[in-house]
XYZ file of C-alpha atoms in Angstrom:
89
model
C 25.653 60.432 -76.076
C 24.571 63.512 -77.907
C 25.146 64.297 -81.283
C 26.857 67.659 -82.740
C 23.741 68.594 -84.171
C 21.867 67.959 -80.934
C 24.241 69.992 -78.963
C 24.284 73.099 -81.570
C 20.568 72.870 -81.661
C 20.463 73.235 -77.748
C 22.913 75.949 -77.647
C 20.882 78.183 -80.547
C 17.502 77.621 -78.108
C 19.488 78.202 -74.775
C 20.636 81.348 -76.006
C 17.105 82.476 -77.434
C 15.757 82.013 -74.179
C 14.197 85.174 -72.502
C 16.296 87.232 -70.531
C 16.071 86.846 -66.531
C 18.792 89.078 -65.389
C 21.275 91.285 -66.881
C 24.333 88.817 -67.488
C 21.383 86.996 -69.794
C 20.975 89.904 -71.923
C 24.415 89.142 -73.454
C 23.174 85.711 -74.779
C 21.728 87.581 -77.624
C 25.301 88.816 -78.374
C 26.622 85.331 -78.315
C 23.758 84.341 -80.740
C 24.840 86.910 -83.335
C 28.316 86.100 -83.072
C 27.983 82.464 -83.504
C 24.990 83.343 -86.331
C 25.268 80.023 -88.315
C 24.121 77.293 -86.156
C 25.100 74.064 -88.331
C 27.737 71.582 -87.888
C 29.719 73.022 -90.893
C 30.288 76.042 -88.599
C 34.204 75.178 -87.229
C 33.621 77.727 -84.547
C 31.226 75.320 -82.756
C 33.406 72.343 -82.718
C 34.086 73.366 -78.997
C 30.899 71.839 -78.511
C 32.534 68.296 -78.739
C 33.797 68.870 -75.308
C 30.236 68.685 -73.750
C 28.998 65.302 -72.851
C 25.369 67.238 -71.342
C 23.385 69.704 -72.292
C 23.603 71.132 -68.791
C 27.568 71.615 -69.308
C 26.583 73.760 -72.574
C 24.121 75.791 -70.447
C 26.847 76.145 -67.842
C 29.303 77.186 -70.471
C 27.055 79.791 -71.572
C 25.938 81.059 -68.370
C 29.869 81.352 -67.371
C 30.632 83.162 -70.553
C 27.813 85.856 -69.723
C 28.935 86.252 -66.298
C 32.789 86.781 -67.411
C 31.511 89.553 -69.908
C 29.424 91.232 -66.857
C 32.620 91.173 -64.927
C 35.429 91.679 -67.072
C 34.430 92.924 -70.351
C 35.671 96.676 -71.102
C 33.364 98.052 -73.685
C 36.119 101.299 -74.140
C 39.104 98.925 -74.880
C 37.723 95.805 -76.614
C 34.706 94.392 -79.040
C 32.135 92.023 -77.481
C 33.154 89.690 -80.477
C 36.411 89.403 -79.940
C 36.093 88.831 -76.072
C 33.213 85.971 -76.906
C 35.612 84.710 -79.733
C 38.834 84.412 -76.915
C 36.404 82.556 -74.641
C 35.566 79.995 -77.290
C 39.072 79.769 -78.175
C 40.919 79.803 -74.893
C 37.882 79.436 -72.436
């Protein structure tokens, strides 16, 4: 079983990877939103729902895709969009 620290480290590393496409460019926004990649950051408790590193990567990819498809920069803030996804999926 993966520890929370290992999951947090993997999330930070995955978000820090170079962009391969337009959707990946939003990884930087997620990285800046989370900011504190320690187990003290209560925002990262959602990682307890994952049993694999691939699940975390899929979560990031789904969030990036959702930003591309549904984010309205004129009507909302990117941080609010990311927060809502973390809280409500």
